[in-house]
Short mmCIF file of C-alpha atoms and ligand atoms in Angstrom, two decimals:
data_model
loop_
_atom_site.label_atom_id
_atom_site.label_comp_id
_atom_site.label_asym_id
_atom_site.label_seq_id
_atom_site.Cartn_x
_atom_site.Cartn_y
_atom_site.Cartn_z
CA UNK A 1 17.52 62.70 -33.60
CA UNK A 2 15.42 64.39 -31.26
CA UNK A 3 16.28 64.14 -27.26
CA UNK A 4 12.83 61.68 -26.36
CA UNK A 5 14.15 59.73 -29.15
CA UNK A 6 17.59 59.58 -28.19
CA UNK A 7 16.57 58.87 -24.76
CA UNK A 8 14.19 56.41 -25.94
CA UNK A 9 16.93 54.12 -27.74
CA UNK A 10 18.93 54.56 -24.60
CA UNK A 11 16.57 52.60 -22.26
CA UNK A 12 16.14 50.05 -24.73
CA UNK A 13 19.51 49.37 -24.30
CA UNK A 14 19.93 49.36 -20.91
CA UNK A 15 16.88 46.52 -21.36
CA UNK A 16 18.94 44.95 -23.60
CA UNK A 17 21.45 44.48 -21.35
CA UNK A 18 20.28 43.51 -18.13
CA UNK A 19 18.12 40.76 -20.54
CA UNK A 20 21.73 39.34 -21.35
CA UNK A 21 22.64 39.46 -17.96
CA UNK A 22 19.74 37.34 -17.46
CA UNK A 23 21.63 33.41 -17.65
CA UNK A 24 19.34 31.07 -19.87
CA UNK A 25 18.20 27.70 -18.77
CA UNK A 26 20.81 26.70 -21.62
CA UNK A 27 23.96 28.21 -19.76
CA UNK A 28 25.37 26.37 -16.59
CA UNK A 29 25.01 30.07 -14.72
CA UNK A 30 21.20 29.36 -14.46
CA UNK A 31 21.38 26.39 -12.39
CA UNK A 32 22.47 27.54 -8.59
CA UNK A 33 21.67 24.58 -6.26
CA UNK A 34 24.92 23.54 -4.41
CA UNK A 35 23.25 19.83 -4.16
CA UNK A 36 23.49 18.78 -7.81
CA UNK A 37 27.03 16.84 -8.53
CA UNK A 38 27.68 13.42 -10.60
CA UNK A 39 27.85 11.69 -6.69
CA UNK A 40 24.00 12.88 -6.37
CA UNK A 41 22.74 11.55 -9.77
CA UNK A 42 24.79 8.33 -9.82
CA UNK A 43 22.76 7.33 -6.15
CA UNK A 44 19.85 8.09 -7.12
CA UNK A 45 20.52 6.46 -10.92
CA UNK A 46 21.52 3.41 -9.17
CA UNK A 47 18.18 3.29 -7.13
CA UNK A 48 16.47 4.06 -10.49
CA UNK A 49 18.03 1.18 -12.57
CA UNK A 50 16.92 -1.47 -9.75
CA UNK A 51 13.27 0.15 -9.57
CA UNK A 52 13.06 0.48 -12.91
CA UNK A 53 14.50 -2.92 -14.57
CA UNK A 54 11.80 -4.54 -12.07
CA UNK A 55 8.84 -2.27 -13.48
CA UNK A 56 10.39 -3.47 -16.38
CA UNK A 57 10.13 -7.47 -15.95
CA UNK A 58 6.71 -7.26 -14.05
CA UNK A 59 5.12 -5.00 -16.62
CA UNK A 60 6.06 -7.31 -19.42
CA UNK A 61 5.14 -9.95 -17.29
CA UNK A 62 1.91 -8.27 -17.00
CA UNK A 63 1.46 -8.20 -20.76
CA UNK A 64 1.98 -11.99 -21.33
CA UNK A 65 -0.48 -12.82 -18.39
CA UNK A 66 -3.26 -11.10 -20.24
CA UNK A 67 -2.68 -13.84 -22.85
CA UNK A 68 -2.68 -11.38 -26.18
CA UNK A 69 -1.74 -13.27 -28.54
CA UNK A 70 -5.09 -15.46 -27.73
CA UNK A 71 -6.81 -15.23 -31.03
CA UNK A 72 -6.35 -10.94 -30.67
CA UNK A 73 -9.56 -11.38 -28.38
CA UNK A 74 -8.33 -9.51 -25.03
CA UNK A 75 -5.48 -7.35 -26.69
CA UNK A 76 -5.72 -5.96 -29.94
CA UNK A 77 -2.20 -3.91 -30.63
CA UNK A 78 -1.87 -4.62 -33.90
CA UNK A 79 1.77 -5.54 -35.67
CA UNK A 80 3.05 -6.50 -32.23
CA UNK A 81 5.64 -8.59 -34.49
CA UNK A 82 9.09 -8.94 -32.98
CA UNK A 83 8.28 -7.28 -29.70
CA UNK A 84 6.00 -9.97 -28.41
CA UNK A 85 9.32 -11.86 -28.83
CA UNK A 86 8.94 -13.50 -25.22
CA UNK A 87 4.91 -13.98 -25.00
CA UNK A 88 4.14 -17.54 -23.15
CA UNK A 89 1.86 -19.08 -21.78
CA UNK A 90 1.19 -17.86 -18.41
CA UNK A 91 1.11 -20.11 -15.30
CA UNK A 92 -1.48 -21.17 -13.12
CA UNK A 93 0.80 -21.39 -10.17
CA UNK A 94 1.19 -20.45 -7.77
CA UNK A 95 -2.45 -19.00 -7.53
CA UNK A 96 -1.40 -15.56 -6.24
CA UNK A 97 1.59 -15.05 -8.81
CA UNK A 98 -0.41 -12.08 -10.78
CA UNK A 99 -1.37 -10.49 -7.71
CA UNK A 100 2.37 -10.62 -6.72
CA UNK A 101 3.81 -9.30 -9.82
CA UNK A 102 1.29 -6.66 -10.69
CA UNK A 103 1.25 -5.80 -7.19
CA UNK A 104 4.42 -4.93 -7.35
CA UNK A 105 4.73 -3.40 -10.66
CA UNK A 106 1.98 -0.71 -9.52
CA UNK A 107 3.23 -0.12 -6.31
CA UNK A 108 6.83 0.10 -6.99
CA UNK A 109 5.85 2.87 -10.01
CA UNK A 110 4.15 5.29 -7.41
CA UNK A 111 6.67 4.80 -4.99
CA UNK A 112 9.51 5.58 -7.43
CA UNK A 113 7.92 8.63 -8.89
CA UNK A 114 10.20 11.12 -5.91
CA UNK A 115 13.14 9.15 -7.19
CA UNK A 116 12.59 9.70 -10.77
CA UNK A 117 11.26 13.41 -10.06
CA UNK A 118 14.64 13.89 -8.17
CA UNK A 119 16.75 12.14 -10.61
CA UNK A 120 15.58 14.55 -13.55
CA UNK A 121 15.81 17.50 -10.92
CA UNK A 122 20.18 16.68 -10.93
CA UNK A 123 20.56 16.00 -14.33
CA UNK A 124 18.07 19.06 -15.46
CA UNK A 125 21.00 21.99 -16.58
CA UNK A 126 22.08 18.70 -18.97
CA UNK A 127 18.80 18.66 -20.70
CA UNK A 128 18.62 22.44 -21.78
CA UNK A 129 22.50 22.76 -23.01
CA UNK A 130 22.74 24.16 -26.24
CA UNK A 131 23.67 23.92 -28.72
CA UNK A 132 21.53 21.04 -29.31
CA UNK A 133 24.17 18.79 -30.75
CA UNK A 134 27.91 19.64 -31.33
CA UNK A 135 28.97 16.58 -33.20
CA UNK A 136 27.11 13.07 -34.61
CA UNK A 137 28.02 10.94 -31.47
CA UNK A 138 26.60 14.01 -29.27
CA UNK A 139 23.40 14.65 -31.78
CA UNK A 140 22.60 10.54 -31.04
CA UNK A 141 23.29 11.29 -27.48
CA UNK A 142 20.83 13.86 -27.41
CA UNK A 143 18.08 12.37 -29.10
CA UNK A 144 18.58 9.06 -26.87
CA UNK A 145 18.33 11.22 -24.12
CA UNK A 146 15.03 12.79 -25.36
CA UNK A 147 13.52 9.14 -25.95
CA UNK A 148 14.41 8.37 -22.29
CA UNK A 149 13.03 10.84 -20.58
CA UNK A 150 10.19 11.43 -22.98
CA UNK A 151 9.54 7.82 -22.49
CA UNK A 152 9.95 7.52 -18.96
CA UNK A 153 7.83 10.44 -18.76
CA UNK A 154 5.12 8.98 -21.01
CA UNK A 155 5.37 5.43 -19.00
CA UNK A 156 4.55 7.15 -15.65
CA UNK A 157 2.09 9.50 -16.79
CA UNK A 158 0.05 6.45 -18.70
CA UNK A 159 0.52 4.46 -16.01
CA UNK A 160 -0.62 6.61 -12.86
CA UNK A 161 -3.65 7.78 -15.18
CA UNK A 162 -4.67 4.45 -15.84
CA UNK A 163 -4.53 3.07 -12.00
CA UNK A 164 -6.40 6.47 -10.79
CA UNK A 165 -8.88 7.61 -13.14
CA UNK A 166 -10.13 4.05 -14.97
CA UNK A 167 -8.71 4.62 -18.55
CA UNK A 168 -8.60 8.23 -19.88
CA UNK A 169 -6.82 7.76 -23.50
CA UNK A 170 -8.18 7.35 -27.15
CA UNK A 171 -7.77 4.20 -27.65
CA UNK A 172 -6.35 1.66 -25.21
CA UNK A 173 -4.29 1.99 -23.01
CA UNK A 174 -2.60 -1.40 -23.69
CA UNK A 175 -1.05 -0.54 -27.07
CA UNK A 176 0.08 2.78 -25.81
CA UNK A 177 1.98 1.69 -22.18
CA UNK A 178 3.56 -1.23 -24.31
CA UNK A 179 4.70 0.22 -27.25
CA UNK A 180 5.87 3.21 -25.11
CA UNK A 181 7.52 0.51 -22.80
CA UNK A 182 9.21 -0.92 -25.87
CA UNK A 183 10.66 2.75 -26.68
CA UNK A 184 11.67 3.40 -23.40
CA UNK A 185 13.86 0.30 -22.91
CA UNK A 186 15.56 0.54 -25.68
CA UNK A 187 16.72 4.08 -24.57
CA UNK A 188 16.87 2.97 -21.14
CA UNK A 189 19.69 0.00 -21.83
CA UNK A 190 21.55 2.14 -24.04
CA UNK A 191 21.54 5.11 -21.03
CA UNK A 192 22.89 2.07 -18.58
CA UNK A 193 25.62 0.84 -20.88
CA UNK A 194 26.98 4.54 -21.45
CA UNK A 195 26.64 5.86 -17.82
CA UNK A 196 26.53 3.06 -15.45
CA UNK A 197 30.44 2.48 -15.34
CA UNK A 198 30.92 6.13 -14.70
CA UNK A 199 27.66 6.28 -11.91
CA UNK A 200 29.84 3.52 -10.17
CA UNK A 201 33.22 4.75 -10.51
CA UNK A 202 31.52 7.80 -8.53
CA UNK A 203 30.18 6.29 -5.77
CA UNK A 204 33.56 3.92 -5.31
CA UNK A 205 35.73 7.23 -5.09
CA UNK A 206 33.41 9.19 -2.92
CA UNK A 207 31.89 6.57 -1.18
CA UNK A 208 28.29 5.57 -0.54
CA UNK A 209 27.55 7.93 2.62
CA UNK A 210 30.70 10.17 2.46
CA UNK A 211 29.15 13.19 0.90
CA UNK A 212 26.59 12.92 3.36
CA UNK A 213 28.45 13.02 6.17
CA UNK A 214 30.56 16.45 4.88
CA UNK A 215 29.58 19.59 7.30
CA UNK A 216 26.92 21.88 5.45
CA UNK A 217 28.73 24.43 4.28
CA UNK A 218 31.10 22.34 1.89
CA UNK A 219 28.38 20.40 0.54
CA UNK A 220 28.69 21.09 -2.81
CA UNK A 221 31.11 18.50 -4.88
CA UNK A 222 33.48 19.43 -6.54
CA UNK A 223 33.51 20.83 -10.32
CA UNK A 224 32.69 17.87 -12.72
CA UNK A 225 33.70 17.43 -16.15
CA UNK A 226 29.45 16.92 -16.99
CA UNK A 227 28.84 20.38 -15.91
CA UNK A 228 26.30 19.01 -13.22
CA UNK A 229 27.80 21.03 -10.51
CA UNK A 230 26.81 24.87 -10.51
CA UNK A 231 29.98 27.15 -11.41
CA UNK A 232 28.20 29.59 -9.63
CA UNK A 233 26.11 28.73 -6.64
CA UNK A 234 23.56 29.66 -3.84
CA UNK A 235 24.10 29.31 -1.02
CA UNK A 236 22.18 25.54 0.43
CA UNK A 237 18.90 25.95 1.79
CA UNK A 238 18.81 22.43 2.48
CA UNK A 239 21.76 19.47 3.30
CA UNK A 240 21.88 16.85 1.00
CA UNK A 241 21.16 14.48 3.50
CA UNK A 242 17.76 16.52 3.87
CA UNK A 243 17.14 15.71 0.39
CA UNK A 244 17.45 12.20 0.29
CA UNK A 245 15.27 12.60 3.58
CA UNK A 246 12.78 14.44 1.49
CA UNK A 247 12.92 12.05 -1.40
CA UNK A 248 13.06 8.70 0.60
CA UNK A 249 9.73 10.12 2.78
CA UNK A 250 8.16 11.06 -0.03
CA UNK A 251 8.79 7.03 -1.31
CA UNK A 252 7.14 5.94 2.48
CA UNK A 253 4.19 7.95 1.79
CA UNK A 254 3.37 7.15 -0.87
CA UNK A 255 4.15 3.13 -0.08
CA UNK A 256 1.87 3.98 3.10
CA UNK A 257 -0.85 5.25 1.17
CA UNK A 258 -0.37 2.70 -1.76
CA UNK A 259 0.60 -0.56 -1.00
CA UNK A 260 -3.04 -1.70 1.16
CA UNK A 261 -4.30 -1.95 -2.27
CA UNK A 262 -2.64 -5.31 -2.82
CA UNK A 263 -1.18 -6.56 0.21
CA UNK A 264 -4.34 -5.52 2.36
CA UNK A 265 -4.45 -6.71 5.91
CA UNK A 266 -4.21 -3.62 8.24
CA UNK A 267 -2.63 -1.93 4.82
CA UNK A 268 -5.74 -1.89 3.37
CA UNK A 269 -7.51 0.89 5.61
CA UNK A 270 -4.41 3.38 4.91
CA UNK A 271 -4.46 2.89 1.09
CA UNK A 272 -6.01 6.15 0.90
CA UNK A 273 -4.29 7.42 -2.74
CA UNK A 274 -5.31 4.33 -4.10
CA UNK A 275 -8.76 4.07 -5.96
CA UNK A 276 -9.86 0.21 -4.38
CA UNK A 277 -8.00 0.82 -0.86
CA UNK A 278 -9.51 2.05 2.09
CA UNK A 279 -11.14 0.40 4.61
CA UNK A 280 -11.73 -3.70 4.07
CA UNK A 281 -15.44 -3.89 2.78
CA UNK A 282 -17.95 -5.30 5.22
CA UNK A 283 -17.86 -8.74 6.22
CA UNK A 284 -19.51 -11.48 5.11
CA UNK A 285 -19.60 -13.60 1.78
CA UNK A 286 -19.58 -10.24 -0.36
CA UNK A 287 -16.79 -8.62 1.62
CA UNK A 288 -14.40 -8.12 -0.70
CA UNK A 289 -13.66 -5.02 -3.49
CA UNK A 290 -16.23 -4.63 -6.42
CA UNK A 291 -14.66 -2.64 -9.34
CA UNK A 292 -17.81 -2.72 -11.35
CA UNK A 293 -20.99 -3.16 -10.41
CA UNK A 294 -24.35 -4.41 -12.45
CA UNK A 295 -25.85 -1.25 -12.24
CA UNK A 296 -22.54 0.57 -13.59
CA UNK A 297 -22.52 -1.49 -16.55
CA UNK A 298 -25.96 -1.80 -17.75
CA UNK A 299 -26.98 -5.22 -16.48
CA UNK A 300 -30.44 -5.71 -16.04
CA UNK A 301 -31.88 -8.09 -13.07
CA UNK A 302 -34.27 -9.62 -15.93
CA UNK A 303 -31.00 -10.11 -17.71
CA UNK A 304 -29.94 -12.50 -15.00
CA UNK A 305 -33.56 -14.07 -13.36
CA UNK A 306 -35.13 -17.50 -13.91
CA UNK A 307 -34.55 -17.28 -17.82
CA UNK A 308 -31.02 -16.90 -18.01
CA UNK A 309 -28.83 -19.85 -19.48
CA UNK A 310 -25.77 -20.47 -20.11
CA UNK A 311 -25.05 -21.96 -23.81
CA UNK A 312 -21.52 -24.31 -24.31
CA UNK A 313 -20.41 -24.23 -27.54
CA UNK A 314 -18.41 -26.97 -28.68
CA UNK A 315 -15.25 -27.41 -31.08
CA UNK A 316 -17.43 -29.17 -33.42
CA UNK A 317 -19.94 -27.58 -33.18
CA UNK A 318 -22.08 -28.99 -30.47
CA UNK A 319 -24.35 -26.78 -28.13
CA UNK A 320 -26.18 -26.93 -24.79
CA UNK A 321 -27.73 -24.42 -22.69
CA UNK A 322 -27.85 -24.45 -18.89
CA UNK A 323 -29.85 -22.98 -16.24
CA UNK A 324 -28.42 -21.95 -12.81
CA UNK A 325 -30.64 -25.43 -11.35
CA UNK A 326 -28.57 -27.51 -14.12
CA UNK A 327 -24.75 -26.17 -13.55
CA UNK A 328 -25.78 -26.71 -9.65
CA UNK A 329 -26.31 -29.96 -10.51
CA UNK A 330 -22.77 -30.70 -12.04
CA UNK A 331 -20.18 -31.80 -9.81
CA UNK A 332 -19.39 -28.79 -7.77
CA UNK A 333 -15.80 -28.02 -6.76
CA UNK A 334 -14.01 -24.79 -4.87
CA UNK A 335 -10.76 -23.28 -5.07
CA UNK A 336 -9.41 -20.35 -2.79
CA UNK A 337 -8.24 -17.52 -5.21
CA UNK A 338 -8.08 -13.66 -5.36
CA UNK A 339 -9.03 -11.18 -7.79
CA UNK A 340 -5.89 -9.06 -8.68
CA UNK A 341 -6.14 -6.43 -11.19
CA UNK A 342 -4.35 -4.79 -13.66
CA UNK A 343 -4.62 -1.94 -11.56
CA UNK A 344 -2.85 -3.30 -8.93
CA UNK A 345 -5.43 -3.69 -6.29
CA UNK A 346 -6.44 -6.96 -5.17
CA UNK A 347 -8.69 -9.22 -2.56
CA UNK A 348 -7.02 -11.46 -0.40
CA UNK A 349 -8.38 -15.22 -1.22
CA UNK A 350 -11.86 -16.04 -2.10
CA UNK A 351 -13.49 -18.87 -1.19
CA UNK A 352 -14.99 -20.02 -4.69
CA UNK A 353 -17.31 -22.96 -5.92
CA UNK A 354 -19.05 -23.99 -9.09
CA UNK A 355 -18.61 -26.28 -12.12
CA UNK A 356 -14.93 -26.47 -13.29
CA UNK A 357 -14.37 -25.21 -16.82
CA UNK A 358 -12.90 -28.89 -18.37
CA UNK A 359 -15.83 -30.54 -17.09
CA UNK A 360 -18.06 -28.22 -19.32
CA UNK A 361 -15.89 -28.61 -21.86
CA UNK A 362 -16.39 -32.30 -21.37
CA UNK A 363 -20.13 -31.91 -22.01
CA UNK A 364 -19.73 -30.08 -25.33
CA UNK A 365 -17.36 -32.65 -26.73
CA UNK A 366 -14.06 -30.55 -25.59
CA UNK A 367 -13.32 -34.24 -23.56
CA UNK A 368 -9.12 -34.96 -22.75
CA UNK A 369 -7.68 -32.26 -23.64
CA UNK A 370 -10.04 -28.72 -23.32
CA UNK A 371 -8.32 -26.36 -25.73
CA UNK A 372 -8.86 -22.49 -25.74
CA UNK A 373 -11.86 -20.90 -24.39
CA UNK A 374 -13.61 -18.15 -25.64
CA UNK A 375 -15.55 -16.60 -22.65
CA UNK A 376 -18.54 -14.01 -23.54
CA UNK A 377 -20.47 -11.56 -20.81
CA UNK A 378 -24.10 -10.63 -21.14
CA UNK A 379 -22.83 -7.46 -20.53
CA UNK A 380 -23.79 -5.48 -23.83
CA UNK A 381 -21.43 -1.98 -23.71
CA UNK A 382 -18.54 -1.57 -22.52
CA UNK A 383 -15.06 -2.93 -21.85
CA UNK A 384 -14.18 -6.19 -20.92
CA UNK A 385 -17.42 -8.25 -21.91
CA UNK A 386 -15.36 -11.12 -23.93
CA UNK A 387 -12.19 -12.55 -22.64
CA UNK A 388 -10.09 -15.36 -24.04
CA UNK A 389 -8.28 -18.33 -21.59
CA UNK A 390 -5.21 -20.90 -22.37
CA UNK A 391 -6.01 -24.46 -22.83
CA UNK A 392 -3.74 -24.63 -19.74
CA UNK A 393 -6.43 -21.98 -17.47
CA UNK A 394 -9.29 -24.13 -19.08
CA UNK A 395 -7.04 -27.36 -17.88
CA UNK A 396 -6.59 -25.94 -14.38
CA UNK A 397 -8.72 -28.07 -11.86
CA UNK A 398 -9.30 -24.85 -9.92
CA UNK A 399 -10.57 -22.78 -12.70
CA UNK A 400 -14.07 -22.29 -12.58
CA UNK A 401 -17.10 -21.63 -13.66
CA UNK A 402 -18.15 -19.95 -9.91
CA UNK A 403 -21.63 -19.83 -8.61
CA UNK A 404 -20.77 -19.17 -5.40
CA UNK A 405 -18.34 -17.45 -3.11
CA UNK A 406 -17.51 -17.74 0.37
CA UNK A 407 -20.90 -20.34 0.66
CA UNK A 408 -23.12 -17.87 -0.30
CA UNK A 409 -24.74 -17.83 -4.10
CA UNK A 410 -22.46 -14.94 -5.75
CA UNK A 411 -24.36 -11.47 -5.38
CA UNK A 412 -25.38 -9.44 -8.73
CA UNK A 413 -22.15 -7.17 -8.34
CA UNK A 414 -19.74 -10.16 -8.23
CA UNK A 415 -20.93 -11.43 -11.37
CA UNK A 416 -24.34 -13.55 -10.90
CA UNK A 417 -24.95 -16.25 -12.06
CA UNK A 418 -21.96 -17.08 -12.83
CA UNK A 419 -18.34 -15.84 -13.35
CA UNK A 420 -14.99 -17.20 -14.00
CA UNK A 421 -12.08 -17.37 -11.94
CA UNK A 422 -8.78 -18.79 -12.88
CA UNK A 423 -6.04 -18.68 -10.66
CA UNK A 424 -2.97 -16.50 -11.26
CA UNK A 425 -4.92 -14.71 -14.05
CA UNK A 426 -5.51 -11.13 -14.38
CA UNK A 427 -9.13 -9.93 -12.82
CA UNK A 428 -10.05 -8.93 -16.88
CA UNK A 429 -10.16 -12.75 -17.12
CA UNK A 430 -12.36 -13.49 -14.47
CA UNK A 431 -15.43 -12.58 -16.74
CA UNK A 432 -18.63 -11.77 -14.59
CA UNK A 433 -22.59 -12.27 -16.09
CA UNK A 434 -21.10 -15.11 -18.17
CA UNK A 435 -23.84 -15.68 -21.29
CA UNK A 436 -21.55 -18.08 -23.18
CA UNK A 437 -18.37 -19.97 -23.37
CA UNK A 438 -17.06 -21.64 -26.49
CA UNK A 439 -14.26 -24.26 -26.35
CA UNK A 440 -12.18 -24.62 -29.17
CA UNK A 441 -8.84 -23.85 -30.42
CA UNK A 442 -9.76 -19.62 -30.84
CA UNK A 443 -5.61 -18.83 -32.12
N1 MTE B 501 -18.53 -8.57 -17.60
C1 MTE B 501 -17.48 -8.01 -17.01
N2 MTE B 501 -16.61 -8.78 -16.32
C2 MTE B 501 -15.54 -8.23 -15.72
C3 MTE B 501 -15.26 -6.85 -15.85
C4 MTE B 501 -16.18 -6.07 -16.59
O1 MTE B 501 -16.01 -4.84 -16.74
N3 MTE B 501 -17.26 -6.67 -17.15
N4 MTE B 501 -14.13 -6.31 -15.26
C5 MTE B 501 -13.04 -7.25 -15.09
C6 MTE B 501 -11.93 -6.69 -14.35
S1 MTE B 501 -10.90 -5.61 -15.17
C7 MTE B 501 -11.64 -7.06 -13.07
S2 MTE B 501 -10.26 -6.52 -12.28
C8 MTE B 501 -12.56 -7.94 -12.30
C9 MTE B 501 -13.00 -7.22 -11.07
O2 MTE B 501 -13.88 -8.00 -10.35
P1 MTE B 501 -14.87 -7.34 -9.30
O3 MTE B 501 -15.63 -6.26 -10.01
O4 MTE B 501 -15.73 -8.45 -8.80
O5 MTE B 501 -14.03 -6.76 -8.23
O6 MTE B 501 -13.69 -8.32 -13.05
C10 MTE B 501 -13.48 -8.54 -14.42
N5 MTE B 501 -14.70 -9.02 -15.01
MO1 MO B 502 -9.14 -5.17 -13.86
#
């Protein structure tokens, strides 16, 4: 061996070497912050379950409010089978109950996202162990644990897309949050059952604010059997109290910036991450959010002029047709209601008026008891141009067939000549351009 050669092989070695000084991401060694310890993650898994068990109920709530088991008309995941378990039929009262629960589901999934980021932050030297699985119980561990944060992970990301940017998946975004939802509970209940005893038994030995109040330089806790705490750690840049300071102020801000959306008032004007806040719209009769407008949608002003009607179909088969001049004619009634969206923004109360939707059911034959109705948009692309309603909407005194809003005849972007508005519904229900509505039982 000649001496470049030799001296060569003795490099690589020395490369060799420092590499397996190197720790991996696998090996506890890697992980050096003296803030991670079981006290840490139980906190912020206890905030978590709370959050997350309401994001739960209100998104499933969500689901059954958009009525999708309506003759597969507004929802069309297909082979929902056992997991619409616990569809019903969603109330009409109290009029602002979907703009409470979405409101909340929406809101409450931004503001959790520091928790959640934090929470994967503690536990993060447990997700790269290796070997991947030392025994069957561990293996199912494992792959629960994949499923949970996968699926958390997947729930947020769908979730945040779909409020900011408007729908950005193949395919619709219903089938994927629910199914997804439907994964991640089931690893989320078995994660509760295995660790919840132990995140409590934590915090009752060390105490909800003890290991807050411990001088800086013994903040670390002390070795756990989990191997969350480092074996060998930095020194703290930051106190732990700092870090539930960062994570709760990050939750504020993002409440601050958020919330307006649906609870407006003052709110509104600071609701700057969210797509519908900012600043209340100008007053007047139109002065409230417009998500989308005629011109964004394709609807033409001859679409909706002198010549438009609307045509009642009937259960058995009866038909009439209706100018504006003729539904102002009907009895006309009003109800206060808001538009809340899916989205999770929403207008305070509206003052509505136009024909109610039983009494046009009356006139095509749809008399005592109005069944289903199937309402249809002249809207000709697009999402959100047909939209099916309970025979207990239809029944609803205050759900309407509006013409007008706030005393004024409804402006093109609000839906002229007509829209619907049912109270407690989804805004996807409240149909705007309505060409037709057919009574009838549609499931
Ligand atoms: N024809 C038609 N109606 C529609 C929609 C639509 O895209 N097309 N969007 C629906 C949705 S998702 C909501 S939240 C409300 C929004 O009402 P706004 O645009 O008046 O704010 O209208 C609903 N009605
Ligand atoms: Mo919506």
């Amino acid at each position: 061996m000649g001496v470049k050669q030799r001296a060569t092989t003795g490099r690589k070695s020395a490369v060799r070497q420092r590499v397996a000084r190197i720790p991996s991401p696998a090996g506890p060694e890697f992980w050096r912050s003296p803030l991670r310890g079981p006290w840490l993650t139980a906190l912020l898994g206890v905030v978590l379950l709370a959050g997350i068990t309401v994001l739960i109920v209100t998104g499933l709530l969500s689901y059954a409010a958009y009525n999708p088991n309506v003759a597969a008309v507004n929802d069309k995941t297909p082979d929902k089978g056992l997991l619409g378990f616990y569809l019903f039929s969603w109330p009409t009262h109290p009029h602002w109950l979907y703009r409470l629960t979405q409101g909340t589901h929406v809101t409450l999934g931004v503001v959790l996202v520091p928790v959640l980021l934090a929470k994967l932050w503690s536990v993060v030297p447990k997700l790269f162990a290796l070997p991947p699985a030392r025994s069957v119980a561990h293996a199912i561990e494992r792959i629960s644990l994949l499923l949970l944060v996968g699926g958390v992970l997947f729930e947020f990301a769908t979730g945040l897309l779909n409020v900011q940017l408007d729908y950005v998946f193949p395919g619709s975004f219903y089938p994927l949050h629910f199914y997804g939802a439907w994964v991640f509970i089931g690893a989320f209940v078995a994660h509760v059952v295995l660790r919840f005893p132990l995140a409590m038994r934590v915090l009752r030995e060390r105490g909800l604010r003890g290991p807050l109040r411990e001088p800086a330089a013994s903040q670390q806790e002390p070795p756990d059997a989990f191997g969350l705490v480092a074996p060998r750690p930095d020194p703290p840049t930051l106190s732990r109290r700092g870090l539930l300071g960062l994570v709760g102020g990050g939750s504020l801000l993002l409440f601050v910036v958020t919330a307006g959306q649906s609870i407006g008032g003052p709110l509104r004007g600071l609701a700057l991450l969210a797509p519908h806040g900012g600043p209340e719209p100008a007053a007047g009769p139109d002065g409230f959010q417009i998500n989308k407008t005629a011109h964004g949608v394709g609807i033409r002003a001859t679409d909706t002029g002198d010549d438009w009607r609307l045509t009642v179909h009937g259960p058995d088969g009866r038909t009439v047709r209706l100018s504006r001049d003729d539904l102002l004619r009907l009895p006309q009634h009003g109800a206060r209601l808001p538009i809340a969206c899916v989205e999770g923004w929403s207008t305070p109360d509206q003052g509505w008026s136009g024909v109610r939707l039983r009494d046009l059911a009356a006139l095509v034959g749809a008399g005592d008891r109005p069944p289903e109705a199937l309402v249809r948009s002249l809207q000709l692309h697009g999402s959100f141009r047909v939209a099916a309603l309970r025979a207990n909407q239809v029944r609803d005194p205050r759900s309407l067939l509006a013409l007008r809003v706030n005393g004024a005849a409804l402006s093109l972007d609000h839906g002229y000549p007509a829209r619907i508005t049912v109270p407690a519904a989804p805004g996807v229900l409240h149909t705007k351009w309505v060409a037709s509505v057919t009574f009838g039982e549609l499931s």
